[in-house]
Coordinates of C-alpha atoms and ligand atoms in Angstrom, one line a residue:
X17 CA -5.2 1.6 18.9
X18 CA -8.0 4.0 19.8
X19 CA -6.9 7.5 17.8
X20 CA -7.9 11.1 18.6
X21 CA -7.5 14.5 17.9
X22 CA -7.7 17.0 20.3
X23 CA -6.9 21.1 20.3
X24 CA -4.8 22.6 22.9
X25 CA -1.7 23.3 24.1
X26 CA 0.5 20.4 24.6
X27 CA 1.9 21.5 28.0
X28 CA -0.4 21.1 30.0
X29 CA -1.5 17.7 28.5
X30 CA -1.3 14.7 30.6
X31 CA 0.8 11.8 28.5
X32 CA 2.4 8.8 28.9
X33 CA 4.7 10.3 26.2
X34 CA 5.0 13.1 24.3
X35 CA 6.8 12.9 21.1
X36 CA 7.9 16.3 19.0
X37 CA 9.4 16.6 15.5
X38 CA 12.5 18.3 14.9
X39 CA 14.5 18.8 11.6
X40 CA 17.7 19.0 10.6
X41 CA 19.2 22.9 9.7
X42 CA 22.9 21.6 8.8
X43 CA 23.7 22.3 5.7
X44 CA 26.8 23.0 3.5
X45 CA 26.9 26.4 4.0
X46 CA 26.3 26.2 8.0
X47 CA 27.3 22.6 8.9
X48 CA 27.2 23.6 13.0
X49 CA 23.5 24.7 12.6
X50 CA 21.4 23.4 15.1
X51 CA 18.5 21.3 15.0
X52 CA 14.7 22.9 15.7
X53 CA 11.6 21.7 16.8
X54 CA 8.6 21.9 15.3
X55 CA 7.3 22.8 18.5
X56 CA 7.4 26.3 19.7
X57 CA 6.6 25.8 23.3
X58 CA 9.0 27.2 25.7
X59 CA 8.2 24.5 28.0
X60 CA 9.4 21.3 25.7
X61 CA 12.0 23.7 24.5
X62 CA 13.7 24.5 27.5
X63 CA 13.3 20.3 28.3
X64 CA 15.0 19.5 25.4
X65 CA 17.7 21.9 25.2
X66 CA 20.8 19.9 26.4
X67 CA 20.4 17.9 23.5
X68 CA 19.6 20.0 20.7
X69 CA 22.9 22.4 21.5
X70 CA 24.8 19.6 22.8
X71 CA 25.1 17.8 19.4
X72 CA 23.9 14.9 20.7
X73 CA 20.5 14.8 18.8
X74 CA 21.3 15.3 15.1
X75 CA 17.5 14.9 14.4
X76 CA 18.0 12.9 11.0
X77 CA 15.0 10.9 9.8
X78 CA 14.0 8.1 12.3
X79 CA 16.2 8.8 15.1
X80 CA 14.7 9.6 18.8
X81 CA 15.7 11.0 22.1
X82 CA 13.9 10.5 25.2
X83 CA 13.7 12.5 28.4
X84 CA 12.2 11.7 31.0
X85 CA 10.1 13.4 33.9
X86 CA 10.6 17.2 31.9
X87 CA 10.1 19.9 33.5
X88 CA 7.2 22.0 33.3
X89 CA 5.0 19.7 30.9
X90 CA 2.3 17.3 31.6
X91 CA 3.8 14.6 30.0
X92 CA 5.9 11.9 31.9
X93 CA 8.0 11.6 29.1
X94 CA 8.9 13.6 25.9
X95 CA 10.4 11.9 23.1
X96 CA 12.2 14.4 20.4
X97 CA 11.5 12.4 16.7
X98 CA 13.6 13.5 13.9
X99 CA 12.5 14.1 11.1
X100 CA 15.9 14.9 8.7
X101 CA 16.9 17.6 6.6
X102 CA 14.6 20.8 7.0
X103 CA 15.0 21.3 2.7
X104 CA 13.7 17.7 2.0
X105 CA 10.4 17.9 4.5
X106 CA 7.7 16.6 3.4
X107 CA 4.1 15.3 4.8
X108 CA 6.4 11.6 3.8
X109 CA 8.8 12.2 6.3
X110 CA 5.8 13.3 8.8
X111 CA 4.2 10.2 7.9
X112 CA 7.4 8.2 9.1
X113 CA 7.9 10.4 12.2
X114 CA 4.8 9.5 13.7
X115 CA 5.7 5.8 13.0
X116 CA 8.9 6.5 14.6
X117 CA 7.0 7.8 17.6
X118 CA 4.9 4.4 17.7
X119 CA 7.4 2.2 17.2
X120 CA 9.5 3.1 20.1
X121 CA 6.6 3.2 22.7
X122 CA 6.7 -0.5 22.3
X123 CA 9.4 -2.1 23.7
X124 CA 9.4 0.7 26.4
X125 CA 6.1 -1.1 27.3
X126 CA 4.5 2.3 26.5
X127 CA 1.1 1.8 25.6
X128 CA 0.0 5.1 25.4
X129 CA 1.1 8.1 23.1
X130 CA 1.0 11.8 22.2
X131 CA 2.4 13.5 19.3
X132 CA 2.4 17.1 18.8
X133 CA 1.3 18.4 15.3
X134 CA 3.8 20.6 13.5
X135 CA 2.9 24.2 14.7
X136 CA 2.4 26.9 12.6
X137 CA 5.3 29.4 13.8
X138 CA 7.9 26.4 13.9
X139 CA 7.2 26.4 10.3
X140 CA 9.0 28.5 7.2
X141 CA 6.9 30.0 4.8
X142 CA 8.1 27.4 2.0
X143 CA 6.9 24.5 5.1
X144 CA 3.3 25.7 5.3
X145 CA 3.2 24.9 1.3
X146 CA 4.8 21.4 1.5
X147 CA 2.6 20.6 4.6
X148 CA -1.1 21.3 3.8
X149 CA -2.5 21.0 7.2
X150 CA -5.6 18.3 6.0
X151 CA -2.6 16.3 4.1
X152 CA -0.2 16.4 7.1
X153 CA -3.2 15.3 9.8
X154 CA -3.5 12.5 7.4
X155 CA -0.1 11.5 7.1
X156 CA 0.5 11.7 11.0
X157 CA -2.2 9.1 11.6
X158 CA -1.6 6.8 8.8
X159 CA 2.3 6.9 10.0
X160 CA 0.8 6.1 13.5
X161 CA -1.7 2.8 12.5
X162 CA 1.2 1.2 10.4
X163 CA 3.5 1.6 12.7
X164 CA 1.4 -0.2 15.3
X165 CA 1.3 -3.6 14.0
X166 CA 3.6 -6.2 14.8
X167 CA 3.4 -9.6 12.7
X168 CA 4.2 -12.2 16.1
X169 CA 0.2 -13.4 15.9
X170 CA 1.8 -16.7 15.5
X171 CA 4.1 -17.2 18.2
X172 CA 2.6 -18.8 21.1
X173 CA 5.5 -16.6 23.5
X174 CA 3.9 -13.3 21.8
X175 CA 4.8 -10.6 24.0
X176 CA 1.8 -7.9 24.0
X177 CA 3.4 -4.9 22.7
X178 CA 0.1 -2.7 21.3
X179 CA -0.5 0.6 21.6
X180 CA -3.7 1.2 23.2
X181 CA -4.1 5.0 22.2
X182 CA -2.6 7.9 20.8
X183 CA -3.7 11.6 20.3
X184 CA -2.6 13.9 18.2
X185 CA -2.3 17.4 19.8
X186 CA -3.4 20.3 17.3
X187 CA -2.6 23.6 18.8
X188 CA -5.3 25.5 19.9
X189 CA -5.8 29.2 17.6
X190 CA -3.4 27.5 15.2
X191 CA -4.0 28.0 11.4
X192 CA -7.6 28.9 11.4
X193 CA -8.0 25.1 10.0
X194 CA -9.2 22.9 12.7
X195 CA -12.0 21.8 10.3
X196 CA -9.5 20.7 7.5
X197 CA -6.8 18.9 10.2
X198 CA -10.3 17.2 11.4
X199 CA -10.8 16.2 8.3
X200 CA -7.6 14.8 7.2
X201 CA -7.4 13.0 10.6
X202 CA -10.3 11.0 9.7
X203 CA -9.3 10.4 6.0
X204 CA -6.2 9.0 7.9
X205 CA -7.8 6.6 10.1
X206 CA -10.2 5.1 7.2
X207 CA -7.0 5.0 4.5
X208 CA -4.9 3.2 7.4
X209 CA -7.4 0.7 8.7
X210 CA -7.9 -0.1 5.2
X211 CA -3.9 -0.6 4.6
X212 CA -3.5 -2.5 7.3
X213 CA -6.4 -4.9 6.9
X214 CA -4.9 -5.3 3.5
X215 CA -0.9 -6.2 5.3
X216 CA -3.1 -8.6 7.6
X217 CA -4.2 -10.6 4.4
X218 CA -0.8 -10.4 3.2
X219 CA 0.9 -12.0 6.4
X220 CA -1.1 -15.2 6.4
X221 CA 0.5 -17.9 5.7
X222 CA -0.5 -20.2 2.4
X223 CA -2.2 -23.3 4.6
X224 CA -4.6 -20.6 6.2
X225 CA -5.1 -18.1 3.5
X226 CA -6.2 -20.3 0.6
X227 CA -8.3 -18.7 -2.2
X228 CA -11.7 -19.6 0.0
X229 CA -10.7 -18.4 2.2
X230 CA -9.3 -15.0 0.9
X231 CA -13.2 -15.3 -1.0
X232 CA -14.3 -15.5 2.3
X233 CA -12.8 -12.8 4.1
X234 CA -13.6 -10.2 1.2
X235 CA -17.1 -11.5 1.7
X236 CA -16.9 -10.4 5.3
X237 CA -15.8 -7.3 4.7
X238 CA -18.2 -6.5 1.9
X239 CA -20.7 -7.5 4.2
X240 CA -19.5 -5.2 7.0
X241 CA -18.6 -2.3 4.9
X242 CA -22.0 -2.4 3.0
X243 CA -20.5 -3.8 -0.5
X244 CA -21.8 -6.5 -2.6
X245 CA -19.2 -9.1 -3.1
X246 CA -19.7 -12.5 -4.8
X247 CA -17.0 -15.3 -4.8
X248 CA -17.0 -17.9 -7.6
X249 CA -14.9 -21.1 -8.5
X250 CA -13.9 -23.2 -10.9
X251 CA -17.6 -23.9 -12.7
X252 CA -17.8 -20.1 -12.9
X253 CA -14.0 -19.7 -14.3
X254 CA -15.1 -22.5 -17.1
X255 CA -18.9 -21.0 -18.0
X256 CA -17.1 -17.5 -18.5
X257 CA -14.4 -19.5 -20.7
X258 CA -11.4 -18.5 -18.5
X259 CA -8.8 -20.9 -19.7
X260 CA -6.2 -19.0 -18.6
X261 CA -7.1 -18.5 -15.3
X262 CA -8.1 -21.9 -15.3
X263 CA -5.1 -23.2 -16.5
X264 CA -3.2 -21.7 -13.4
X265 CA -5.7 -22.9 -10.8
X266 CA -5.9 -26.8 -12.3
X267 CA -3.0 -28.0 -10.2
X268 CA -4.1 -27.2 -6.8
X269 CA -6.2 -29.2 -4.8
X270 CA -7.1 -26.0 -3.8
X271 CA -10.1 -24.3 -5.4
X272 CA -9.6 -21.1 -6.7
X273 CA -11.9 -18.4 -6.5
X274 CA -12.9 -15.6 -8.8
X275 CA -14.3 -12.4 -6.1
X276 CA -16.1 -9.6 -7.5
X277 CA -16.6 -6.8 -5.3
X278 CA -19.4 -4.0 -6.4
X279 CA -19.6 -0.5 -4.8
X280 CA -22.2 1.3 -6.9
X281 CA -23.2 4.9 -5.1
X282 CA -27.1 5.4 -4.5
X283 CA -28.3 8.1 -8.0
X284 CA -24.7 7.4 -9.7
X285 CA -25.8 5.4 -12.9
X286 CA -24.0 7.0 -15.6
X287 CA -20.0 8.2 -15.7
X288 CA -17.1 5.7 -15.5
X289 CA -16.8 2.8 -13.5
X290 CA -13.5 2.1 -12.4
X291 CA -11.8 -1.3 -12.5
X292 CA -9.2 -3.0 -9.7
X293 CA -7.9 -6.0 -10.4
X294 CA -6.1 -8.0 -8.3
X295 CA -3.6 -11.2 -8.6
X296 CA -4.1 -13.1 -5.8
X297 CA -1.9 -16.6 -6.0
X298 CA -1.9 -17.8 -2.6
X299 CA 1.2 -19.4 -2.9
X300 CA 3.7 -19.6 -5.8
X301 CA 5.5 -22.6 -5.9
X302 CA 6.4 -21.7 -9.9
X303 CA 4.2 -25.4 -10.9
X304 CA 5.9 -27.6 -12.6
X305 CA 8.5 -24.9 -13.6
X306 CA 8.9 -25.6 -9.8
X307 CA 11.5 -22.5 -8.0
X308 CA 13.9 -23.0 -6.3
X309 CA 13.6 -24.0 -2.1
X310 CA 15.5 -20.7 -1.4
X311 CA 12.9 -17.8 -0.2
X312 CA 9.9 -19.8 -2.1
X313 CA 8.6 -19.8 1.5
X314 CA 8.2 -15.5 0.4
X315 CA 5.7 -16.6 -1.9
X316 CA 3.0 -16.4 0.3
X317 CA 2.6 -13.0 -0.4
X318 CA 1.7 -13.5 -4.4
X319 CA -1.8 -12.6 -3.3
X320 CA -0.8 -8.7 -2.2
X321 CA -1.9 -7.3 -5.5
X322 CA -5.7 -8.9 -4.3
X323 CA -5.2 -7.5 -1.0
X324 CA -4.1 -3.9 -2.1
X325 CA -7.9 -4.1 -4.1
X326 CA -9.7 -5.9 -1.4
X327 CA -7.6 -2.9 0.7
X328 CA -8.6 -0.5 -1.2
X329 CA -12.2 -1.4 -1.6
X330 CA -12.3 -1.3 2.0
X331 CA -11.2 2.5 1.8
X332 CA -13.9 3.3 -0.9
X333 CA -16.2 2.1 1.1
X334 CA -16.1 4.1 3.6
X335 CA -15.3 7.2 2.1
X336 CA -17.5 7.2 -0.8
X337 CA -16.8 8.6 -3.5
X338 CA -19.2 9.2 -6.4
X339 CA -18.2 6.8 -9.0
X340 CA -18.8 2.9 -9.3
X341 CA -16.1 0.7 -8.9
X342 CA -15.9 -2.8 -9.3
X343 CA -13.1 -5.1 -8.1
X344 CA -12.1 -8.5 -9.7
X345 CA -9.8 -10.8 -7.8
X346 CA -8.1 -13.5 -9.6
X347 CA -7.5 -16.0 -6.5
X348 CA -5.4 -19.6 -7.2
X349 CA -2.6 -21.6 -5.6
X350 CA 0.2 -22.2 -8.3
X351 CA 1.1 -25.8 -7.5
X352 CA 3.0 -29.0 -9.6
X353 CA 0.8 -31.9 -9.7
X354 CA -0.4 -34.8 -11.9
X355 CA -3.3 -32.2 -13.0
X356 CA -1.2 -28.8 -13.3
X357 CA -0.7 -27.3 -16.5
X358 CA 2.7 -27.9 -18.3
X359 CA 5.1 -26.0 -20.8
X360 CA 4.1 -26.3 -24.1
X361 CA 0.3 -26.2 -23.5
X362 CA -1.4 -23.4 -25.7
X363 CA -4.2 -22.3 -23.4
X364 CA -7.7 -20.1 -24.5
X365 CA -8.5 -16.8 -22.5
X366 CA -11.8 -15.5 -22.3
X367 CA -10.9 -13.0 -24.9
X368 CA -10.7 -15.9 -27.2
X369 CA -6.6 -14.8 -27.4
X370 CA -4.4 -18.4 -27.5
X371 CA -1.5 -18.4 -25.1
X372 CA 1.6 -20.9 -25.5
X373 CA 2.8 -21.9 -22.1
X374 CA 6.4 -21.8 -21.8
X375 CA 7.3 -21.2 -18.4
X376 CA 4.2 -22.2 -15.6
X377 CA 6.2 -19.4 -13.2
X378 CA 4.9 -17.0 -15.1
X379 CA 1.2 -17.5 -13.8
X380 CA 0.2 -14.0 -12.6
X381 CA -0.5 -12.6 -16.4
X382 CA -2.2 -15.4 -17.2
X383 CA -5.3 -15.0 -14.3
X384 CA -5.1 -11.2 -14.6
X385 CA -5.6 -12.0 -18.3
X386 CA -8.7 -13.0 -17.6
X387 CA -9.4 -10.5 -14.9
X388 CA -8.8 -7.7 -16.6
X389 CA -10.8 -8.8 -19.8
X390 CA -13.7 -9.7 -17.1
X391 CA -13.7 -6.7 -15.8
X392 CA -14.3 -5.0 -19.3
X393 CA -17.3 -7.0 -20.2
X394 CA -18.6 -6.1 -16.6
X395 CA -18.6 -2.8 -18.1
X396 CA -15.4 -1.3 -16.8
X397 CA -13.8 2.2 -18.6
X398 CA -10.8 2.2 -16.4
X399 CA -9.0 -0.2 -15.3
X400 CA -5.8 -0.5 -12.9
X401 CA -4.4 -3.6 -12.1
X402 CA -1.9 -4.7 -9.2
X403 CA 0.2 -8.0 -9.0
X404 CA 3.5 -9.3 -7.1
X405 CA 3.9 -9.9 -11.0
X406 CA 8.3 -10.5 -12.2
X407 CA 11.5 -10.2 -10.7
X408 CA 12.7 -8.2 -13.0
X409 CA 11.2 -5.3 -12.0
X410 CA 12.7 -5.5 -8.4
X411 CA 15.8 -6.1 -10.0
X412 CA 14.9 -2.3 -12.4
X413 CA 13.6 -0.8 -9.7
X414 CA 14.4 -2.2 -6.6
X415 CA 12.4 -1.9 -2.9
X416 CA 11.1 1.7 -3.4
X417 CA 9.2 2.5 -6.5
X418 CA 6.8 -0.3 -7.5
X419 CA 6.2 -0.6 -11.5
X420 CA 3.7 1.2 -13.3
X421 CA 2.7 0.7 -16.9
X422 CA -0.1 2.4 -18.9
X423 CA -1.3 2.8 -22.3
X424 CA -3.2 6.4 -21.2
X425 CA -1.7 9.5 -20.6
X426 CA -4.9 11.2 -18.6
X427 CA -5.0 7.8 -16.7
X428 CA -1.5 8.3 -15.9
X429 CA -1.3 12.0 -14.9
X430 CA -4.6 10.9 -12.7
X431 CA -2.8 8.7 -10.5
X432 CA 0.3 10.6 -10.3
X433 CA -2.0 13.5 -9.0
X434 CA -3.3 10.5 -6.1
X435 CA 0.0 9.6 -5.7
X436 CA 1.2 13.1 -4.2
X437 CA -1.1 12.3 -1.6
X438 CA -0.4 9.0 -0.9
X439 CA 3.7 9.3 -0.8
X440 CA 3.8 5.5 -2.6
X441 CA 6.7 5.3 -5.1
X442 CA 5.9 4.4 -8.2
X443 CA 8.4 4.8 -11.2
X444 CA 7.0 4.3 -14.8
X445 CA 8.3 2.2 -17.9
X446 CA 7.7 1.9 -21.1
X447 CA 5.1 -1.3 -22.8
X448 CA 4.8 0.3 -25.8
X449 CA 4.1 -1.8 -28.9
X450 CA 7.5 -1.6 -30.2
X451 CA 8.1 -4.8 -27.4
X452 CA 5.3 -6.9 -28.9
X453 CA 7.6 -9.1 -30.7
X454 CA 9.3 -10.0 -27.0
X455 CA 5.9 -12.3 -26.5
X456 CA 5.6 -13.4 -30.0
X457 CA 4.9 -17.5 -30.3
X458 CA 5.4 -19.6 -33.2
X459 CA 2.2 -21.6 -32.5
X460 CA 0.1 -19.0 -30.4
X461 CA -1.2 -15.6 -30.5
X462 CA 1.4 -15.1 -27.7
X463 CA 3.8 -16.8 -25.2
X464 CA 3.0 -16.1 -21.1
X465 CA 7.2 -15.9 -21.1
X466 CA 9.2 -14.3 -23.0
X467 CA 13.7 -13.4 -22.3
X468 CA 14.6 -12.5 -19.6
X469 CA 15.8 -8.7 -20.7
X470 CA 13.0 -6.2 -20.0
X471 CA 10.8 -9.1 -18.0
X472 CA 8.8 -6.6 -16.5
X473 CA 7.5 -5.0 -20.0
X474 CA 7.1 -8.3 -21.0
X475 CA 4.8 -9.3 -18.7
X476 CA 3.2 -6.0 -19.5
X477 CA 2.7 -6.4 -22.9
X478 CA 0.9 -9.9 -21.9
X479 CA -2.1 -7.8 -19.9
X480 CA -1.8 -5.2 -22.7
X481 CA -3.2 -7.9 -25.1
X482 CA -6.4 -7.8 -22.9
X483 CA -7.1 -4.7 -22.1
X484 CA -8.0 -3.5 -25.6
X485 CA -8.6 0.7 -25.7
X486 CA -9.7 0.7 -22.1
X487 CA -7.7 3.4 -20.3
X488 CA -5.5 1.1 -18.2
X489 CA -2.5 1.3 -15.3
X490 CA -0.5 -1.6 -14.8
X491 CA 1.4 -1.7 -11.1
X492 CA 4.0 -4.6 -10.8
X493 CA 4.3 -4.6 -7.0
X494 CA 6.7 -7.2 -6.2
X495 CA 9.4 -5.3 -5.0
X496 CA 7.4 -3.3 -2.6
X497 CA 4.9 -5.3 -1.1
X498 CA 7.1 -6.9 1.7
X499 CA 9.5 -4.4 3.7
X500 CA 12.6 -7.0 3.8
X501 CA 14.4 -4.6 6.5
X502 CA 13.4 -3.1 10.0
X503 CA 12.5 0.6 9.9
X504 CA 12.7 3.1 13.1
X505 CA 8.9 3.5 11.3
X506 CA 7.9 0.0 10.3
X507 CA 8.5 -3.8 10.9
X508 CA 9.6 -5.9 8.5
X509 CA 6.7 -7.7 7.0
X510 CA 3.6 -7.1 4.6
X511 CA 3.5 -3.2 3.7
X512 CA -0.1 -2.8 1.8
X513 CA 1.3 -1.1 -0.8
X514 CA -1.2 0.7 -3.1
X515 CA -4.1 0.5 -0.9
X516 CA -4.0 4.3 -0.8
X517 CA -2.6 5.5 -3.9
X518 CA -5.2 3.3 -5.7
X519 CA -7.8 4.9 -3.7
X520 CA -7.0 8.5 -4.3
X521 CA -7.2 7.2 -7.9
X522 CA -10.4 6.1 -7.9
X523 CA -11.4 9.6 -6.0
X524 CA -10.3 11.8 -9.5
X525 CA -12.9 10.4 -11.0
X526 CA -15.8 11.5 -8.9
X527 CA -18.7 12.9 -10.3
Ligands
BES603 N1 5.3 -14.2 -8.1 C1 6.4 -14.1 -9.0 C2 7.2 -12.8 -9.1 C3 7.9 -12.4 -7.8 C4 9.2 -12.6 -7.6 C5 7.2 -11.7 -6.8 C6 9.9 -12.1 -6.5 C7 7.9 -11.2 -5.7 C8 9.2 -11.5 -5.5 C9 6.0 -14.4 -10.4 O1 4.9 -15.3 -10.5 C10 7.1 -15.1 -11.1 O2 7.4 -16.2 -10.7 N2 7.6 -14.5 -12.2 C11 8.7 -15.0 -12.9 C12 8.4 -14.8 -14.3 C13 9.3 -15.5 -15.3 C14 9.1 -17.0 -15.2 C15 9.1 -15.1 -16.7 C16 10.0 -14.3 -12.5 O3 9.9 -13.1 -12.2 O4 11.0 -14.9 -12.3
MN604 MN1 5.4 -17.3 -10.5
ZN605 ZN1 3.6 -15.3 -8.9

């Protein structure tokens, strides 16, 4: 989808479609109240009447009315996009109007799109706050790009359903701001291309995305986006003393592959250098603590913690902030075999720490054990970490706040600041050293299991052990890294969760 931004006024703009927000007024007090557009144009406003008094257009969050052939516009069609409850507006529900907008140009066999930005004088004085123009630009676009994908690469019937272009419509003498929506716009397009080439990753299937070749196409995007990037396997995993790691990848015939991506900013040679590190099991059977056949076929998606680094490296990339980051991806394919490691084994991490085995499901600690402490000796003084890591925190959190675990305040409040921008949900818990006990081992310096209350800080606790005094965030995305139900804004499917939080977290630290 070829995106631009243009300033005028959307009437007289020649469309396929047009698509306008409008929010929801009702309210306790005034339950009749009518919904408004965001769009002050007499033109759209007079096409859309009918519907807006006739109570048949409620304008919640994700429904859409289209009219065709209105009167006095440009457009062949206009498509009214609702964007819910006027109190609760926020760039997020911006975000999912525009993906709204997308997604039902598709099956119309629309290929092209326009969608009018939120217009100054449709606005209360409270809405110019909560949509910063730059912010809303952004969220508009990055709404658009996801949207746009559709996961049916694989069906040989695929009906072609893309979006060839869209532009968003900025009012002309608008908000003195051109300069700022401009810019947002563009931080949209690099975040979502980013986010997206991160879902790609995520939607390949475990036969084609095997840890060479998830080495491979980090190389080729290193390469194209100007980062060095080298991919290692299993001689360099036993020189550095990874055992853990090791241990995880030994049952695959499958070689894993350690990636280490550098971006390191021309005259930046002192300051922090920020850490991502990535679990990137290809596929997790469980090992020899084998799962069970129901949904093990999801596990294909046990890499999405790499792709959200490999994502989000893409992002840095191009924006360039100044601050070095390096990215270590712990790639393997978790699989039973006459070579895989068993319960009971006590395995050596780089650190030197002793693990006891107990349950071989529990694999994703055990490479970012090593990951993390890699990244520290490559010089690292902040580290974040992302991994499809328990089921126990989907079953504490569920689909809409991923996990987030630190042992630094100022880290913490950092990303929280990155995550007003993004709109990601993430909902902290505790690791605090009070739960060391839960991964205490009789024979060990630790267990990779521990019970099954509070899984998610256990699992915690385990990276904890390796990331010493290093400022360090902890996301367990396994509940949001695969959108299990059809949205009006987005298919169901790979969602590159933390590609753009993870980002803006890396921006705080500029220089
Ligand atoms: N990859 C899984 C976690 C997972 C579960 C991700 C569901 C996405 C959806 C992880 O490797 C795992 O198997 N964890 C175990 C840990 C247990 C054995 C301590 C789990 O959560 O059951
Ligand atoms: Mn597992
Ligand atoms: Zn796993």
């Amino acid at each position: 989808m070829e995106s631009k931004l243009v300033f005028q006024d959307v009437v007289g703009l020649p469309t396929a479609l047009l698509a306008v927000f409008a929010v929801d007024l009702a309210g306790p007090n005034d339950a009749d109240a009518l919904p408004v557009l965001l769009t002050t144009s007499d033109a759209v406003t007079d096409a859309a009447a009918t519907f807006l008094t006739g109570g048949e257009f409620k304008a919640k969050l994700g429904e859409t009315m289209l009219l065709h052939a209105p009167a006095g516009l440009k457009a062949e069609r206009l498509l009214l996009v609702g964007l819910g409850k006027a109190k609760s507006l926020s760039v997020n529900e911006v975000r999912k109007g525009a993906g709204t907008a997308v997604r039902a140009c598709k099956p119309r066999g629309i290929r092209e799109l326009a969608i009018a930005f939120p217009e100054d004088h449709a606005l209360s004085d409270e809405h110019l706050e909560t949509l910063p123009c730059s912010l809303t630009a952004r969220a508009l676009v990055e709404g658009a790009e996801l949207a746009e994908l559709d996961w049916d690469t694989y069906k040989s019937d695929r009906k072609d359903q893309s979006i060839t272009a869209l532009t968003l419509v900025g009012k002309d003498g608008d908000r003195s701001t051109k300069a700022e929506i401009q810019e947002g716009f563009d931080e949209g397009i690099i975040l979502a291309d980013a986010q997206n080439f991160a879902r790609h990753l995520v939607n390949e299937p475990g036969n084609v995305l095997t840890p060479t070749v998830l080495g491979a196409r980090a190389k080729a995007m290193c390469e194209s986006a100007g980062l060095a990037c080298d991919v290692y396997g299993m001689d360099k995993l036993k020189e550095l003393g990874m055992g853990s790691f090791a241990a995880v990848a030994q049952g695959s015939a499958e070689p894993p592959a350690l990636i280490v991506m550098r971006y390191e900013p021309a005259g930046i040679t002192d300051g922090p250098i920020i850490g991502l590190v990535g679990k990137g099991i290809t596929f997790d059977t469980g090992g020899i603590s084998i799962k069970p056949a129901e949904n093990m076929d999801k596990m294909k998606y046990d890499m999405a913690g790499s792709a959200a680094m490999i994502g989000a490296m893409k992002a840095i990339a191009a924006i360039k902030p100044r601050v070095r980051v390096i990215s270590v991806v712990c790639s393997a394919e978790n699989m039973p075999s006459g070579t895989a490691f068993k319960p009971g084994d006590v395995v050596t991490a780089m650190s030197g720490k002793t693990i006891e085995i107990i349950n071989t499901d529990a694999e994703g600690r055990l490479v970012l054990a090593d990951g993390l402490h890699y990244a520290r000796t490559l010089g690292c003084t902040h580290l974040v970490d992302a991994a499809t890591l328990t089921g126990a925190c989907v079953v504490a959190l569920g689909y809409l706040n991923a996990g987030l675990f630190t042992n630094d305040e100022q880290a913490w409040a950092a990303f929280m600041k990155g995550v007003e921008k993004s709109g990601e949900g993430f909902w902290r818990l505790p690791c605090t050293d009070d739960y060391k006990p839960g991964i205490k081992s009789e024979i060990a310096d630790m267990v990779n299991s521990g019970s099954r209350a509070g899984g998610a800080i256990s699992a915690a606790m385990l990276l904890k052990e390796f990331v010493g005094d290093t400022p360090w965030i902890h996301l367990d995305i396994a509940g949001c890294a695969w959108n299990e139900e059809l949205k009006p804004w987005l298919p169901k499917g790979p969602t590159g969760v933390a590609v753009r939080s993870i980002t803006e977290w890396v921006r705080t630290y500029e220089a």
